Amino acid sequence: MEFLKESLPPLSLSEAIGEASRCLYCWNPPCVTACPTGIEIPKFVKRIETGDFRGAAEVILKANFLGGTCGRVCPVEELCEGACVLTKLKKPSVSIGRLQRFAIDHFWAKQKLPSQWHIQIQKKKKVAIVGSGPAGLSCAATLAQLGIEAVIFEKNRLPGGLSTYVIPSFREPIEVSLKEVEEVKKLGVPIHTEKELGKDFSLEELRTAYDAVFLAIGLGKSPQLQIPGEAYFLDSLEFLSRAKLEPWSLPNANNIVIIGLGNTAIDCALVAKKIAREKVSILYRKRLEESRAYPKEIEKVLKEAVPIQFLTMVKEAVVKENKLVGLKCQRLNPHSILDSVGKKEQTGIEFFLPAELVIRASGQQKPLWITTMAIELDNGFIKVNEKYETSLPKVYAGGDCIRKKGMFSTVHAVEDGKKAAFSLAASFS
């Protein structure tokens, strides 16, 4: 199926060396400053240029153990490539993301870990990690390299978090995510799947059995819209997961509507376009400038000819004979300002929009959390200090579950896991 294939082709050997040769190897390079994980970008790019592909991969993996994923899904236009000096010279930036992907893919083909990771270290401390997404895997890999035993518990059948279940295959095939999981396992990290916090074990049980706990529980579903017929909608994460792992299970729909205009909503629209091809649209109750989506992502949707209806509010789902047939919508007054739940008076024209599948990707998601646990939250997100420690001693957290503000991205989650691991190691010394 088309939407299961990676849309951006890999660089060939000659393309990679040619692209690497464009780097100016700046003194105090801004691309490194812009990289959340601090990869020494000019250093690995230079190694590609000279044909030292293994060396390039080692530079990347030293800073970011999930370099294969990040080389594919990082918002490079907003980070390293956006900071590239060449852009100030009105030239295209170096394709840092694709070069990173090239180096890691070449390294994986050799099936060998860097030599420095084979050092035998006696592990005297043990950390439980809840969640096997980017933050959890990064924390576990860093702890293992520091000589600390890490054990991961994952509630799903497959490990890898959003990289496995949610990120569309045209961005990152599932094989990439599972390959990184295997690389973490090679460091001696066991991963126990179908083990859920609050169901199969409690936080207190982990605190008793382990020297510390790291929570990497991610986010939950999109907030409910609280409108009639919403039960017929599909949550964005469920839609993306089914499209990636079980595409045959998706409803046969000619008209697909996505509610929301964040990065997740755009992923849903791009996947839906590959399924329905013609009748896919986006509804957004705010203005374009209020969207949190990356500008380059919005450009992709427009390039796919997906119409976006701004200042449009969904009033209710229209259901006939127990089937969703459309939405009753309302145009909002462009001069009116909505509060967080849209309670202010709205005026505007109501209209009917045909829809056989509606995907809810609206509002800010909150962590999957169990409120009975005695841990301090901040607006629904886990509160941590500068060391990533929560209000409970020896309980740390990182990734999307702590990011009340800022960027929700894989590379930031990776850095959270790495920094938390260093803080954990320091607390044991």
Tab-separated table of C-alpha atoms in Angstrom:
chain	number	residue	atom	x	y	z
A	1	MET	CA	0.000	0.000	0.000
A	2	GLU	CA	1.251	3.449	-0.904
A	3	PHE	CA	0.850	4.981	2.540
A	4	LEU	CA	2.976	2.212	4.051
A	5	LYS	CA	6.016	3.232	1.992
A	6	GLU	CA	8.599	5.801	3.047
A	7	SER	CA	7.962	8.913	0.964
A	8	LEU	CA	11.477	10.380	1.098
A	9	PRO	CA	13.969	8.100	-0.681
A	10	PRO	CA	17.361	7.433	0.936
A	11	LEU	CA	20.448	9.196	-0.343
A	12	SER	CA	22.725	7.154	-2.560
A	13	LEU	CA	26.428	6.927	-1.746
A	14	SER	CA	27.383	9.612	-4.264
A	15	GLU	CA	24.462	11.841	-3.201
A	16	ALA	CA	25.446	11.594	0.466
A	17	ILE	CA	29.100	12.459	-0.173
A	18	GLY	CA	28.094	15.290	-2.497
A	19	GLU	CA	25.623	16.724	0.012
A	20	ALA	CA	28.146	16.438	2.853
A	21	SER	CA	30.688	18.396	0.801
A	22	ARG	CA	28.343	21.401	0.853
A	23	CYS	CA	28.888	21.871	4.597
A	24	LEU	CA	30.996	24.928	5.521
A	25	TYR	CA	32.165	23.309	8.805
A	26	CYS	CA	31.477	26.489	10.719
A	27	TRP	CA	33.308	27.534	13.841
A	28	ASN	CA	30.721	27.468	16.644
A	29	PRO	CA	28.133	25.933	14.263
A	30	PRO	CA	24.551	27.139	14.810
A	31	CYS	CA	23.163	23.786	13.655
A	32	VAL	CA	24.624	22.117	16.751
A	33	THR	CA	23.126	24.764	19.015
A	34	ALA	CA	19.748	24.211	17.356
A	35	CYS	CA	19.871	20.420	17.840
A	36	PRO	CA	18.119	19.486	21.125
A	37	THR	CA	20.407	16.466	21.557
A	38	GLY	CA	23.589	18.402	20.719
A	39	ILE	CA	24.832	16.137	17.934
A	40	GLU	CA	28.196	17.338	16.593
A	41	ILE	CA	26.749	17.802	13.129
A	42	PRO	CA	29.804	19.126	11.228
A	43	LYS	CA	31.844	16.281	12.682
A	44	PHE	CA	29.566	13.505	11.436
A	45	VAL	CA	29.006	15.288	8.118
A	46	LYS	CA	32.774	15.510	7.575
A	47	ARG	CA	33.121	11.793	8.238
A	48	ILE	CA	30.502	11.068	5.592
A	49	GLU	CA	32.381	13.258	3.131
A	50	THR	CA	35.576	11.287	3.769
A	51	GLY	CA	33.823	7.910	3.548
A	52	ASP	CA	33.990	7.094	7.270
A	53	PHE	CA	30.328	6.117	7.578
A	54	ARG	CA	30.754	4.061	10.745
A	55	GLY	CA	32.522	6.995	12.376
A	56	ALA	CA	29.680	9.279	11.333
A	57	ALA	CA	27.154	6.957	12.963
A	58	GLU	CA	29.180	6.778	16.171
A	59	VAL	CA	29.182	10.588	16.443
A	60	ILE	CA	25.389	10.620	16.056
A	61	LEU	CA	24.650	7.716	18.397
A	62	LYS	CA	26.886	9.097	21.112
A	63	ALA	CA	24.518	12.060	21.434
A	64	ASN	CA	21.274	10.490	20.225
A	65	PHE	CA	20.735	6.732	20.441
A	66	LEU	CA	17.578	7.084	18.349
A	67	GLY	CA	19.377	8.731	15.468
A	68	GLY	CA	17.573	6.578	12.890
A	69	THR	CA	14.173	7.816	13.961
A	70	CYS	CA	15.233	11.423	14.428
A	71	GLY	CA	16.943	11.483	11.029
A	72	ARG	CA	13.485	10.839	9.583
A	73	VAL	CA	10.968	12.630	11.797
A	74	CYS	CA	12.801	15.613	13.294
A	75	PRO	CA	11.349	19.004	12.302
A	76	VAL	CA	14.738	19.859	10.788
A	77	GLU	CA	13.400	22.994	9.098
A	78	GLU	CA	12.668	24.377	12.568
A	79	LEU	CA	15.914	23.103	14.116
A	80	CYS	CA	19.314	22.241	12.618
A	81	GLU	CA	18.595	22.884	8.942
A	82	GLY	CA	16.713	26.064	9.774
A	83	ALA	CA	19.847	27.327	11.540
A	84	CYS	CA	22.243	26.344	8.721
A	85	VAL	CA	24.514	29.229	7.704
A	86	LEU	CA	23.881	28.514	4.034
A	87	THR	CA	20.323	29.803	4.388
A	88	LYS	CA	21.715	33.234	5.247
A	89	LEU	CA	23.591	33.083	1.943
A	90	LYS	CA	20.283	32.421	0.155
A	91	LYS	CA	21.290	28.825	-0.564
A	92	PRO	CA	19.552	25.555	0.397
A	93	SER	CA	20.633	24.266	3.796
A	94	VAL	CA	22.677	21.094	4.073
A	95	SER	CA	20.265	18.132	4.216
A	96	ILE	CA	21.328	17.223	7.741
A	97	GLY	CA	18.361	14.955	8.451
A	98	ARG	CA	18.864	12.859	5.331
A	99	LEU	CA	22.614	12.630	5.973
A	100	GLN	CA	21.925	11.436	9.513
A	101	ARG	CA	19.528	8.831	8.163
A	102	PHE	CA	22.146	7.714	5.624
A	103	ALA	CA	24.827	7.261	8.295
A	104	ILE	CA	22.581	5.313	10.685
A	105	ASP	CA	21.108	3.100	7.963
A	106	HIS	CA	24.615	2.283	6.714
A	107	PHE	CA	25.699	1.484	10.274
A	108	TRP	CA	22.691	-0.787	10.875
A	109	ALA	CA	23.491	-2.698	7.704
A	110	LYS	CA	26.799	-3.720	9.314
A	111	GLN	CA	24.988	-5.083	12.409
A	112	LYS	CA	27.684	-4.003	14.854
A	113	LEU	CA	27.595	-1.816	17.941
A	114	PRO	CA	30.420	0.678	18.483
A	115	SER	CA	33.304	-0.929	20.353
A	116	GLN	CA	33.074	1.357	23.393
A	117	TRP	CA	29.634	-0.097	24.221
A	118	HIS	CA	31.001	-3.601	24.742
A	119	ILE	CA	32.842	-2.656	27.950
A	120	GLN	CA	31.694	-4.909	30.792
A	121	ILE	CA	30.510	-2.806	33.736
A	122	GLN	CA	29.149	-4.188	36.972
A	123	LYS	CA	25.605	-2.877	37.445
A	124	LYS	CA	24.883	-2.054	41.074
A	125	LYS	CA	21.726	0.030	40.669
A	126	LYS	CA	18.436	-0.810	38.996
A	127	VAL	CA	15.938	1.589	37.403
A	128	ALA	CA	12.386	0.834	36.253
A	129	ILE	CA	11.304	2.702	33.134
A	130	VAL	CA	7.592	2.970	32.353
A	131	GLY	CA	7.092	3.418	28.618
A	132	SER	CA	9.199	2.353	25.652
A	133	GLY	CA	8.783	5.422	23.469
A	134	PRO	CA	11.712	7.696	22.553
A	135	ALA	CA	12.123	9.089	26.086
A	136	GLY	CA	12.062	5.652	27.707
A	137	LEU	CA	14.417	4.063	25.172
A	138	SER	CA	16.848	6.985	25.351
A	139	CYS	CA	16.904	6.864	29.145
A	140	ALA	CA	17.432	3.098	29.159
A	141	ALA	CA	20.240	3.218	26.578
A	142	THR	CA	22.041	5.996	28.445
A	143	LEU	CA	21.712	4.235	31.791
A	144	ALA	CA	23.021	0.990	30.310
A	145	GLN	CA	26.071	2.768	28.914
A	146	LEU	CA	26.636	4.318	32.349
A	147	GLY	CA	26.645	0.860	33.948
A	148	ILE	CA	23.195	1.084	35.521
A	149	GLU	CA	20.645	-1.665	34.999
A	150	ALA	CA	17.449	-0.510	33.317
A	151	VAL	CA	14.217	-2.462	32.895
A	152	ILE	CA	11.415	-1.194	30.635
A	153	PHE	CA	7.704	-1.845	31.109
A	154	GLU	CA	5.425	-1.185	28.112
A	155	LYS	CA	1.636	-1.406	28.125
A	156	ASN	CA	1.283	-2.146	24.408
A	157	ARG	CA	1.988	-5.382	22.558
A	158	LEU	CA	4.872	-3.798	20.642
A	159	PRO	CA	7.522	-1.474	22.085
A	160	GLY	CA	8.533	1.825	20.533
A	161	GLY	CA	5.712	4.157	21.558
A	162	LEU	CA	4.520	6.704	19.001
A	163	SER	CA	7.352	5.750	16.655
A	164	THR	CA	5.859	2.281	16.337
A	165	TYR	CA	2.177	3.038	16.575
A	166	VAL	CA	1.479	6.594	15.457
A	167	ILE	CA	4.131	8.202	13.248
A	168	PRO	CA	2.937	7.476	9.682
A	169	SER	CA	4.900	4.928	7.697
A	170	PHE	CA	5.664	7.445	4.974
A	171	ARG	CA	7.689	9.291	7.631
A	172	GLU	CA	9.042	6.322	9.572
A	173	PRO	CA	8.414	2.657	8.744
A	174	ILE	CA	7.733	0.433	11.724
A	175	GLU	CA	10.909	-1.506	10.937
A	176	VAL	CA	12.998	1.543	11.895
A	177	SER	CA	11.351	1.890	15.282
A	178	LEU	CA	11.631	-1.805	16.088
A	179	LYS	CA	15.259	-1.853	14.934
A	180	GLU	CA	16.093	0.818	17.520
A	181	VAL	CA	14.274	-1.218	20.150
A	182	GLU	CA	16.518	-4.159	19.293
A	183	GLU	CA	19.618	-1.952	19.559
A	184	VAL	CA	18.562	-0.959	23.079
A	185	LYS	CA	18.020	-4.618	23.968
A	186	LYS	CA	21.566	-5.369	22.783
A	187	LEU	CA	22.773	-3.125	25.597
A	188	GLY	CA	21.238	-5.587	28.064
A	189	VAL	CA	17.916	-3.798	28.609
A	190	PRO	CA	14.915	-6.152	28.997
A	191	ILE	CA	11.545	-4.860	27.751
A	192	HIS	CA	8.381	-6.332	29.260
A	193	THR	CA	5.398	-5.652	27.007
A	194	GLU	CA	1.695	-5.680	27.897
A	195	LYS	CA	2.565	-4.487	31.396
A	196	GLU	CA	0.566	-1.401	32.316
A	197	LEU	CA	1.110	0.990	35.201
A	198	GLY	CA	-1.943	1.078	37.455
A	199	LYS	CA	-3.175	-2.248	36.143
A	200	ASP	CA	-0.381	-4.816	36.327
A	201	PHE	CA	1.682	-2.985	38.942
A	202	SER	CA	1.569	0.222	40.948
A	203	LEU	CA	4.025	3.068	41.193
A	204	GLU	CA	4.629	2.220	44.834
A	205	GLU	CA	5.512	-1.359	43.914
A	206	LEU	CA	8.106	-0.067	41.450
A	207	ARG	CA	9.523	2.343	44.023
A	208	THR	CA	9.919	-0.548	46.457
A	209	ALA	CA	11.489	-2.977	43.983
A	210	TYR	CA	13.829	-0.544	42.187
A	211	ASP	CA	16.323	2.125	43.152
A	212	ALA	CA	14.526	4.674	40.981
A	213	VAL	CA	11.700	5.008	38.454
A	214	PHE	CA	11.545	6.944	35.184
A	215	LEU	CA	8.074	7.724	33.800
A	216	ALA	CA	7.853	8.068	30.022
A	217	ILE	CA	4.117	7.550	29.665
A	218	GLY	CA	3.466	9.921	26.765
A	219	LEU	CA	0.121	11.543	26.021
A	220	GLY	CA	-3.453	10.379	25.928
A	221	LYS	CA	-6.269	10.998	23.477
A	222	SER	CA	-7.443	14.353	22.133
A	223	PRO	CA	-9.904	16.162	24.439
A	224	GLN	CA	-13.584	15.471	23.931
A	225	LEU	CA	-15.510	18.131	22.005
A	226	GLN	CA	-18.624	17.510	24.114
A	227	ILE	CA	-21.005	17.542	21.159
A	228	PRO	CA	-23.888	15.217	20.214
A	229	GLY	CA	-22.827	12.142	18.250
A	230	GLU	CA	-19.144	12.426	19.119
A	231	ALA	CA	-19.051	8.704	19.901
A	232	TYR	CA	-18.950	8.136	16.134
A	233	PHE	CA	-15.650	10.018	15.798
A	234	LEU	CA	-12.259	8.341	15.722
A	235	ASP	CA	-9.445	9.690	17.900
A	236	SER	CA	-6.377	10.839	15.982
A	237	LEU	CA	-3.994	8.418	17.703
A	238	GLU	CA	-6.286	5.471	17.095
A	239	PHE	CA	-6.660	6.432	13.423
A	240	LEU	CA	-2.908	6.760	12.881
A	241	SER	CA	-2.223	3.521	14.752
A	242	ARG	CA	-4.758	1.553	12.728
A	243	ALA	CA	-3.517	3.089	9.478
A	244	LYS	CA	0.027	1.999	10.295
A	245	LEU	CA	-0.547	-1.448	11.781
A	246	GLU	CA	-4.035	-2.510	10.680
A	247	PRO	CA	-5.022	-0.486	7.588
A	248	TRP	CA	-7.621	-3.069	6.623
A	249	SER	CA	-9.549	-2.258	9.816
A	250	LEU	CA	-10.281	1.344	8.823
A	251	PRO	CA	-13.814	2.212	7.735
A	252	ASN	CA	-14.432	2.406	3.994
A	253	ALA	CA	-15.067	6.155	3.729
A	254	ASN	CA	-15.344	8.483	0.738
A	255	ASN	CA	-15.530	11.648	2.837
A	256	ILE	CA	-12.989	12.068	5.647
A	257	VAL	CA	-12.941	15.130	7.880
A	258	ILE	CA	-10.203	16.019	10.391
A	259	ILE	CA	-11.022	18.385	13.241
A	260	GLY	CA	-7.981	20.412	14.302
A	261	LEU	CA	-4.836	21.845	12.740
A	262	GLY	CA	-1.879	20.735	14.841
A	263	ASN	CA	0.939	18.506	13.624
A	264	THR	CA	-1.037	15.388	14.549
A	265	ALA	CA	-4.045	16.629	12.587
A	266	ILE	CA	-1.824	17.197	9.564
A	267	ASP	CA	-0.444	13.653	9.814
A	268	CYS	CA	-4.040	12.411	9.883
A	269	ALA	CA	-4.898	14.482	6.814
A	270	LEU	CA	-1.894	13.234	4.853
A	271	VAL	CA	-2.662	9.611	5.719
A	272	ALA	CA	-6.364	10.100	4.967
A	273	LYS	CA	-5.495	11.629	1.595
A	274	LYS	CA	-3.581	8.496	0.679
A	275	ILE	CA	-6.623	6.424	1.621
A	276	ALA	CA	-9.521	8.494	0.262
A	277	ARG	CA	-7.502	10.441	-2.334
A	278	GLU	CA	-10.262	12.928	-3.124
A	279	LYS	CA	-12.618	13.990	-0.347
A	280	VAL	CA	-10.469	14.897	2.651
A	281	SER	CA	-10.856	18.195	4.486
A	282	ILE	CA	-9.793	19.915	7.693
A	283	LEU	CA	-11.958	21.991	10.026
A	284	TYR	CA	-10.279	24.464	12.385
A	285	ARG	CA	-12.114	26.780	14.752
A	286	LYS	CA	-9.305	29.322	14.861
A	287	ARG	CA	-7.249	31.336	12.396
A	288	LEU	CA	-4.263	29.978	10.488
A	289	GLU	CA	-1.773	32.010	12.538
A	290	GLU	CA	-3.090	30.365	15.723
A	291	SER	CA	-2.176	26.842	14.597
A	292	ARG	CA	0.711	25.139	16.391
A	293	ALA	CA	1.598	23.123	13.311
A	294	TYR	CA	4.973	23.671	11.663
A	295	PRO	CA	4.626	25.911	8.576
A	296	LYS	CA	6.303	23.286	6.371
A	297	GLU	CA	3.712	20.735	7.459
A	298	ILE	CA	0.835	23.048	6.559
A	299	GLU	CA	2.476	23.505	3.161
A	300	LYS	CA	2.387	19.725	2.661
A	301	VAL	CA	-1.353	19.617	3.301
A	302	LEU	CA	-1.996	22.464	0.886
A	303	LYS	CA	0.203	20.783	-1.716
A	304	GLU	CA	-2.002	17.683	-1.408
A	305	ALA	CA	-5.019	19.910	-2.150
A	306	VAL	CA	-6.632	19.275	1.233
A	307	PRO	CA	-9.023	22.181	1.886
A	308	ILE	CA	-8.842	23.840	5.300
A	309	GLN	CA	-11.922	25.607	6.603
A	310	PHE	CA	-10.875	28.146	9.214
A	311	LEU	CA	-13.099	29.698	11.885
A	312	THR	CA	-15.400	26.708	11.636
A	313	MET	CA	-16.956	25.016	14.616
A	314	VAL	CA	-18.509	21.530	14.674
A	315	LYS	CA	-21.917	21.656	16.357
A	316	GLU	CA	-22.914	17.999	16.174
A	317	ALA	CA	-22.548	14.751	14.280
A	318	VAL	CA	-25.339	13.822	11.893
A	319	VAL	CA	-26.202	10.135	12.171
A	320	LYS	CA	-28.720	8.177	10.125
A	321	GLU	CA	-29.547	4.515	10.670
A	322	ASN	CA	-26.673	4.280	13.153
A	323	LYS	CA	-24.152	5.535	10.572
A	324	LEU	CA	-22.256	8.791	10.500
A	325	VAL	CA	-23.226	10.768	7.402
A	326	GLY	CA	-21.952	14.256	8.149
A	327	LEU	CA	-21.422	17.188	10.464
A	328	LYS	CA	-23.483	20.215	11.336
A	329	CYS	CA	-21.008	23.080	11.343
A	330	GLN	CA	-21.053	26.797	11.970
A	331	ARG	CA	-18.987	29.616	10.557
A	332	LEU	CA	-17.600	31.756	13.346
A	333	ASN	CA	-17.533	35.508	13.380
A	334	PRO	CA	-13.914	36.429	12.554
A	335	HIS	CA	-14.106	39.229	15.108
A	336	SER	CA	-15.273	37.010	17.981
A	337	ILE	CA	-12.770	35.465	20.371
A	338	LEU	CA	-13.396	32.036	21.849
A	339	ASP	CA	-12.310	31.005	25.300
A	340	SER	CA	-10.641	27.614	25.846
A	341	VAL	CA	-13.924	25.708	25.571
A	342	GLY	CA	-15.694	27.957	23.058
A	343	LYS	CA	-18.322	29.242	25.490
A	344	LYS	CA	-18.569	32.786	24.203
A	345	GLU	CA	-21.460	33.670	21.957
A	346	GLN	CA	-20.893	32.763	18.309
A	347	THR	CA	-22.734	34.050	15.311
A	348	GLY	CA	-22.510	32.752	11.775
A	349	ILE	CA	-23.960	30.575	9.092
A	350	GLU	CA	-24.669	26.923	9.829
A	351	PHE	CA	-24.026	24.344	7.126
A	352	PHE	CA	-23.909	20.589	6.570
A	353	LEU	CA	-20.647	18.847	5.619
A	354	PRO	CA	-20.827	15.235	4.356
A	355	ALA	CA	-18.526	12.917	6.341
A	356	GLU	CA	-18.364	9.159	6.744
A	357	LEU	CA	-15.246	9.246	8.908
A	358	VAL	CA	-14.412	12.062	11.325
A	359	ILE	CA	-11.060	12.171	13.089
A	360	ARG	CA	-10.765	14.210	16.268
A	361	ALA	CA	-7.346	15.850	16.496
A	362	SER	CA	-8.324	18.979	18.371
A	363	GLY	CA	-6.905	20.557	21.482
A	364	GLN	CA	-3.870	19.755	23.595
A	365	GLN	CA	-3.523	16.139	24.648
A	366	LYS	CA	-2.731	15.309	28.255
A	367	PRO	CA	-0.665	12.411	29.639
A	368	LEU	CA	-2.156	8.990	30.237
A	369	TRP	CA	-2.275	9.314	33.994
A	370	ILE	CA	-3.936	7.765	36.989
A	371	THR	CA	-5.161	10.546	39.283
A	372	THR	CA	-5.040	8.446	42.445
A	373	MET	CA	-1.236	8.480	42.395
A	374	ALA	CA	0.351	10.901	44.853
A	375	ILE	CA	2.427	12.842	42.359
A	376	GLU	CA	2.280	16.568	41.647
A	377	LEU	CA	0.895	17.663	38.283
A	378	ASP	CA	0.979	20.996	36.495
A	379	ASN	CA	-2.116	21.584	34.354
A	380	GLY	CA	-2.414	17.833	33.885
A	381	PHE	CA	1.262	17.287	33.031
A	382	ILE	CA	3.787	15.715	35.383
A	383	LYS	CA	5.755	18.407	37.190
A	384	VAL	CA	9.528	17.949	37.305
A	385	ASN	CA	12.500	20.025	38.420
A	386	GLU	CA	15.640	20.815	36.414
A	387	LYS	CA	16.896	17.287	37.145
A	388	TYR	CA	13.678	15.714	35.792
A	389	GLU	CA	12.718	14.544	39.288
A	390	THR	CA	9.035	14.612	40.231
A	391	SER	CA	7.526	15.514	43.594
A	392	LEU	CA	8.187	11.918	44.680
A	393	PRO	CA	11.813	11.150	45.606
A	394	LYS	CA	13.612	8.875	43.132
A	395	VAL	CA	10.744	9.156	40.621
A	396	TYR	CA	11.727	10.940	37.414
A	397	ALA	CA	9.789	11.734	34.243
A	398	GLY	CA	10.413	12.924	30.712
A	399	GLY	CA	9.034	13.153	27.199
A	400	ASP	CA	5.619	14.423	26.192
A	401	CYS	CA	4.135	13.730	29.633
A	402	ILE	CA	6.076	16.698	31.110
A	403	ARG	CA	5.973	19.122	28.165
A	404	LYS	CA	3.192	21.452	29.215
A	405	LYS	CA	4.894	24.074	27.079
A	406	GLY	CA	7.385	23.885	24.248
A	407	MET	CA	7.797	21.429	21.411
A	408	PHE	CA	6.260	17.966	21.484
A	409	SER	CA	8.716	16.106	19.299
A	410	THR	CA	10.699	12.887	19.238
A	411	VAL	CA	14.061	14.615	19.492
A	412	HIS	CA	13.031	16.556	22.610
A	413	ALA	CA	11.795	13.335	24.214
A	414	VAL	CA	15.132	11.677	23.404
A	415	GLU	CA	17.009	14.495	25.091
A	416	ASP	CA	14.705	14.351	28.129
A	417	GLY	CA	15.478	10.656	28.536
A	418	LYS	CA	19.209	11.206	28.167
A	419	LYS	CA	19.352	14.094	30.657
A	420	ALA	CA	17.174	12.223	33.147
A	421	ALA	CA	19.544	9.255	32.923
A	422	PHE	CA	22.507	11.464	33.765
A	423	SER	CA	20.583	12.924	36.708
A	424	LEU	CA	19.713	9.430	37.908
A	425	ALA	CA	23.324	8.313	37.645
A	426	ALA	CA	24.478	11.369	39.574
A	427	SER	CA	21.967	10.630	42.346
A	428	PHE	CA	23.510	7.178	42.804
A	429	SER	CA	27.068	8.417	43.196
